[in-house]
Amino acid sequence: MTNPDLEYDDHHEGTSDATPGGYENARRPGELVFAALLTGVSLFLLWEAYGISGFRALSSPGSVPMATTAVMVITSVIVLLKTLRLPKVETESVARDILPVSVIVLALMLVAYGVLLRPLGFLPTSALFLILAIKFLARRSWVFTLSVSLGSLVLIWVIFRLVFTVLMPAGIVPEAQFVQILRDLFTGGAN
């Protein structure tokens, strides 16, 4: 049961669109472009799989990749043809319902994270990413943003670096020295 006093930002008024594509007999904005891209990528992958060894025998190295990508091509063409036949939903737009600005900004931030991870290292890059992402998405105070982002980062670093001893890109932070100081602190400096 829904509460009529609650306001929803989403034009679906809190309902879920569990139907693949969102509508049973209509296509959402961008759905046709996605189906076409999927078909194009599948055709490219089939060509690349064929380049492995051609189609000489069922036991050749390229036979399994070719069979897999052939299935991808067939199914993506079926999806593309079905999508082509459906009428377009007129009440939605790509910018509002499919790819809003917040999604684009976060995707660009993830790309920047990936680019900066090796030169800056895990700690500064993750701190920068978490601070900017939480400030952008939560729109809360700086105290909240810094507390949540830096607290999360410390927790993640302790769990993965100290407990599981996962090596992360050090970058500009002398992380190995911090780990050694912590180990000396907890072991009493004995080796």
mmCIF file of C-alpha atoms in Angstrom:
data_model
loop_
_atom_site.group_PDB
_atom_site.id
_atom_site.type_symbol
_atom_site.label_atom_id
_atom_site.label_comp_id
_atom_site.label_asym_id
_atom_site.label_seq_id
_atom_site.Cartn_x
_atom_site.Cartn_y
_atom_site.Cartn_z
ATOM 1 C CA MET A 1 0.000 0.000 0.000
ATOM 2 C CA THR A 2 1.393 3.417 -0.886
ATOM 3 C CA ASN A 3 1.215 6.540 1.189
ATOM 4 C CA PRO A 4 -0.350 9.416 -0.800
ATOM 5 C CA ASP A 5 1.422 11.981 1.413
ATOM 6 C CA LEU A 6 4.865 10.860 0.198
ATOM 7 C CA GLU A 7 6.298 12.641 -2.815
ATOM 8 C CA TYR A 8 8.428 10.750 -5.301
ATOM 9 C CA ASP A 9 11.141 12.293 -7.443
ATOM 10 C CA ASP A 10 10.797 9.448 -9.920
ATOM 11 C CA HIS A 11 7.956 9.729 -12.414
ATOM 12 C CA HIS A 12 7.215 6.024 -11.901
ATOM 13 C CA GLU A 13 5.857 7.007 -8.468
ATOM 14 C CA GLY A 14 7.845 4.394 -6.592
ATOM 15 C CA THR A 15 6.943 1.409 -8.751
ATOM 16 C CA SER A 16 9.524 -0.955 -10.120
ATOM 17 C CA ASP A 17 9.860 -1.758 -13.797
ATOM 18 C CA ALA A 18 10.892 -5.381 -13.453
ATOM 19 C CA THR A 19 9.982 -6.101 -17.074
ATOM 20 C CA PRO A 20 13.187 -6.238 -19.141
ATOM 21 C CA GLY A 21 13.415 -2.914 -20.927
ATOM 22 C CA GLY A 22 10.866 -1.414 -18.567
ATOM 23 C CA TYR A 23 7.774 -1.899 -20.718
ATOM 24 C CA GLU A 24 6.289 -4.990 -22.262
ATOM 25 C CA ASN A 25 5.112 -3.457 -25.538
ATOM 26 C CA ALA A 26 7.242 -0.347 -25.958
ATOM 27 C CA ARG A 27 10.916 0.589 -26.125
ATOM 28 C CA ARG A 28 12.603 3.045 -23.843
ATOM 29 C CA PRO A 29 14.873 5.825 -25.098
ATOM 30 C CA GLY A 30 18.307 4.480 -25.962
ATOM 31 C CA GLU A 31 17.143 0.876 -26.098
ATOM 32 C CA LEU A 32 17.431 0.686 -29.890
ATOM 33 C CA VAL A 33 20.920 2.235 -29.852
ATOM 34 C CA PHE A 34 21.993 -0.238 -27.166
ATOM 35 C CA ALA A 35 20.633 -3.200 -29.145
ATOM 36 C CA ALA A 36 22.465 -1.979 -32.261
ATOM 37 C CA LEU A 37 25.725 -1.537 -30.314
ATOM 38 C CA LEU A 38 25.326 -4.996 -28.821
ATOM 39 C CA THR A 39 24.916 -6.460 -32.307
ATOM 40 C CA GLY A 40 27.925 -4.530 -33.614
ATOM 41 C CA VAL A 41 30.149 -5.634 -30.736
ATOM 42 C CA SER A 42 28.987 -9.234 -31.181
ATOM 43 C CA LEU A 43 29.852 -9.139 -34.891
ATOM 44 C CA PHE A 44 33.281 -7.672 -34.095
ATOM 45 C CA LEU A 45 33.930 -10.385 -31.499
ATOM 46 C CA LEU A 46 32.860 -13.076 -33.980
ATOM 47 C CA TRP A 47 35.351 -11.666 -36.510
ATOM 48 C CA GLU A 48 38.093 -11.631 -33.863
ATOM 49 C CA ALA A 49 37.247 -15.221 -32.845
ATOM 50 C CA TYR A 50 37.432 -16.267 -36.498
ATOM 51 C CA GLY A 51 40.887 -14.680 -36.656
ATOM 52 C CA ILE A 52 42.197 -17.043 -33.981
ATOM 53 C CA SER A 53 42.376 -20.052 -36.280
ATOM 54 C CA GLY A 54 39.592 -19.744 -38.821
ATOM 55 C CA PHE A 55 37.050 -22.511 -39.092
ATOM 56 C CA ARG A 56 39.236 -25.503 -39.937
ATOM 57 C CA ALA A 57 37.947 -28.085 -37.477
ATOM 58 C CA LEU A 58 35.708 -28.409 -34.444
ATOM 59 C CA SER A 59 38.790 -28.998 -32.311
ATOM 60 C CA SER A 60 40.644 -25.889 -33.509
ATOM 61 C CA PRO A 61 41.527 -23.213 -30.924
ATOM 62 C CA GLY A 62 39.002 -20.738 -32.315
ATOM 63 C CA SER A 63 35.993 -23.061 -32.437
ATOM 64 C CA VAL A 64 34.668 -22.393 -28.920
ATOM 65 C CA PRO A 65 35.110 -18.598 -29.149
ATOM 66 C CA MET A 66 33.448 -18.651 -32.599
ATOM 67 C CA ALA A 67 30.530 -20.745 -31.340
ATOM 68 C CA THR A 68 30.078 -18.452 -28.352
ATOM 69 C CA THR A 69 30.212 -15.256 -30.375
ATOM 70 C CA ALA A 70 27.961 -16.749 -33.062
ATOM 71 C CA VAL A 71 25.326 -17.295 -30.367
ATOM 72 C CA MET A 72 25.894 -13.690 -29.267
ATOM 73 C CA VAL A 73 25.354 -12.447 -32.831
ATOM 74 C CA ILE A 74 22.179 -14.496 -33.315
ATOM 75 C CA THR A 75 20.616 -13.453 -30.012
ATOM 76 C CA SER A 76 21.601 -9.799 -30.372
ATOM 77 C CA VAL A 77 20.104 -9.675 -33.883
ATOM 78 C CA ILE A 78 16.876 -11.167 -32.480
ATOM 79 C CA VAL A 79 16.829 -8.521 -29.731
ATOM 80 C CA LEU A 80 17.558 -5.777 -32.284
ATOM 81 C CA LEU A 81 14.739 -6.894 -34.589
ATOM 82 C CA LYS A 82 12.253 -7.143 -31.706
ATOM 83 C CA THR A 83 13.304 -3.725 -30.446
ATOM 84 C CA LEU A 84 12.934 -2.194 -33.916
ATOM 85 C CA ARG A 85 9.284 -3.288 -34.062
ATOM 86 C CA LEU A 86 8.305 -1.731 -30.728
ATOM 87 C CA PRO A 87 6.912 1.804 -30.530
ATOM 88 C CA LYS A 88 8.982 4.321 -28.597
ATOM 89 C CA VAL A 89 7.839 5.449 -25.143
ATOM 90 C CA GLU A 90 7.110 9.169 -25.442
ATOM 91 C CA THR A 91 6.988 9.954 -21.714
ATOM 92 C CA GLU A 92 10.680 9.287 -21.046
ATOM 93 C CA SER A 93 13.942 10.860 -22.112
ATOM 94 C CA VAL A 94 17.506 9.576 -22.070
ATOM 95 C CA ALA A 95 18.744 12.499 -19.958
ATOM 96 C CA ARG A 96 16.102 12.149 -17.270
ATOM 97 C CA ASP A 97 15.309 8.444 -17.101
ATOM 98 C CA ILE A 98 18.152 6.446 -18.636
ATOM 99 C CA LEU A 99 21.411 8.376 -18.265
ATOM 100 C CA PRO A 100 21.002 11.310 -15.863
ATOM 101 C CA VAL A 101 23.815 13.752 -15.160
ATOM 102 C CA SER A 102 24.655 12.073 -11.843
ATOM 103 C CA VAL A 103 25.384 8.777 -13.622
ATOM 104 C CA ILE A 104 27.607 10.489 -16.193
ATOM 105 C CA VAL A 105 29.507 12.415 -13.504
ATOM 106 C CA LEU A 106 30.062 9.277 -11.419
ATOM 107 C CA ALA A 107 31.202 7.319 -14.491
ATOM 108 C CA LEU A 108 33.735 10.056 -15.299
ATOM 109 C CA MET A 109 34.905 10.003 -11.680
ATOM 110 C CA LEU A 110 35.439 6.231 -11.922
ATOM 111 C CA VAL A 111 37.504 6.697 -15.084
ATOM 112 C CA ALA A 112 39.573 9.374 -13.325
ATOM 113 C CA TYR A 113 40.006 6.996 -10.364
ATOM 114 C CA GLY A 114 41.355 4.309 -12.677
ATOM 115 C CA VAL A 115 43.746 6.747 -14.349
ATOM 116 C CA LEU A 116 45.057 8.247 -11.087
ATOM 117 C CA LEU A 117 45.336 4.999 -9.113
ATOM 118 C CA ARG A 118 48.826 4.031 -10.256
ATOM 119 C CA PRO A 119 50.576 7.431 -10.145
ATOM 120 C CA LEU A 120 48.966 8.700 -6.915
ATOM 121 C CA GLY A 121 48.391 5.372 -5.184
ATOM 122 C CA PHE A 122 45.424 3.777 -3.466
ATOM 123 C CA LEU A 123 45.095 6.018 -0.418
ATOM 124 C CA PRO A 124 45.084 9.503 -2.000
ATOM 125 C CA THR A 125 43.105 8.426 -5.062
ATOM 126 C CA SER A 126 40.478 6.618 -2.993
ATOM 127 C CA ALA A 127 40.244 9.508 -0.532
ATOM 128 C CA LEU A 128 39.730 11.981 -3.366
ATOM 129 C CA PHE A 129 37.165 9.752 -5.075
ATOM 130 C CA LEU A 130 35.184 9.040 -1.901
ATOM 131 C CA ILE A 131 35.144 12.673 -0.774
ATOM 132 C CA LEU A 132 33.984 13.966 -4.164
ATOM 133 C CA ALA A 133 31.466 11.163 -4.727
ATOM 134 C CA ILE A 134 29.885 11.403 -1.275
ATOM 135 C CA LYS A 135 29.743 15.213 -1.433
ATOM 136 C CA PHE A 136 28.188 15.083 -4.925
ATOM 137 C CA LEU A 137 25.688 12.304 -4.244
ATOM 138 C CA ALA A 138 24.724 12.954 -0.611
ATOM 139 C CA ARG A 139 24.902 16.751 -0.734
ATOM 140 C CA ARG A 140 25.640 16.832 2.995
ATOM 141 C CA SER A 141 27.982 18.921 5.125
ATOM 142 C CA TRP A 142 31.748 18.727 4.815
ATOM 143 C CA VAL A 143 31.950 17.224 8.307
ATOM 144 C CA PHE A 144 29.643 14.364 7.272
ATOM 145 C CA THR A 145 31.411 13.925 3.913
ATOM 146 C CA LEU A 146 34.917 13.813 5.393
ATOM 147 C CA SER A 147 33.868 11.593 8.316
ATOM 148 C CA VAL A 148 32.165 8.990 6.139
ATOM 149 C CA SER A 149 34.718 8.988 3.321
ATOM 150 C CA LEU A 150 37.887 8.970 5.426
ATOM 151 C CA GLY A 151 36.389 6.590 8.006
ATOM 152 C CA SER A 152 35.412 4.193 5.217
ATOM 153 C CA LEU A 153 38.838 4.481 3.632
ATOM 154 C CA VAL A 154 40.647 3.706 6.895
ATOM 155 C CA LEU A 155 38.378 0.694 7.485
ATOM 156 C CA ILE A 156 38.910 -0.598 3.940
ATOM 157 C CA TRP A 157 42.679 -0.071 4.183
ATOM 158 C CA VAL A 158 42.942 -1.854 7.535
ATOM 159 C CA ILE A 159 40.862 -4.823 6.360
ATOM 160 C CA PHE A 160 42.509 -5.305 2.999
ATOM 161 C CA ARG A 161 46.065 -4.119 3.626
ATOM 162 C CA LEU A 162 46.669 -5.224 7.200
ATOM 163 C CA VAL A 163 44.310 -8.156 7.727
ATOM 164 C CA PHE A 164 44.347 -9.739 4.254
ATOM 165 C CA THR A 165 47.756 -8.249 3.271
ATOM 166 C CA VAL A 166 46.531 -7.213 -0.172
ATOM 167 C CA LEU A 167 49.126 -5.060 -1.910
ATOM 168 C CA MET A 168 47.687 -1.831 -3.238
ATOM 169 C CA PRO A 169 49.423 0.783 -5.390
ATOM 170 C CA ALA A 170 51.501 2.859 -2.975
ATOM 171 C CA GLY A 171 52.013 5.915 -5.174
ATOM 172 C CA ILE A 172 53.012 9.057 -3.284
ATOM 173 C CA VAL A 173 52.176 7.748 0.215
ATOM 174 C CA PRO A 174 54.952 5.781 1.995
ATOM 175 C CA GLU A 175 52.494 3.023 2.856
ATOM 176 C CA ALA A 176 55.114 0.357 3.585
ATOM 177 C CA GLN A 177 56.558 2.531 6.353
ATOM 178 C CA PHE A 178 53.079 2.960 7.909
ATOM 179 C CA VAL A 179 52.534 -0.792 7.850
ATOM 180 C CA GLN A 180 55.924 -1.390 9.483
ATOM 181 C CA ILE A 181 55.225 1.224 12.183
ATOM 182 C CA LEU A 182 51.882 -0.463 12.943
ATOM 183 C CA ARG A 183 53.499 -3.906 13.043
ATOM 184 C CA ASP A 184 56.231 -2.639 15.381
ATOM 185 C CA LEU A 185 53.595 -0.990 17.543
ATOM 186 C CA PHE A 186 51.609 -4.206 17.937
ATOM 187 C CA THR A 187 54.578 -6.565 18.239
ATOM 188 C CA GLY A 188 56.559 -4.356 20.565
ATOM 189 C CA GLY A 189 59.268 -3.686 17.970
ATOM 190 C CA ALA A 190 60.594 -7.273 18.091
ATOM 191 C CA ASN A 191 61.469 -9.059 14.871
#
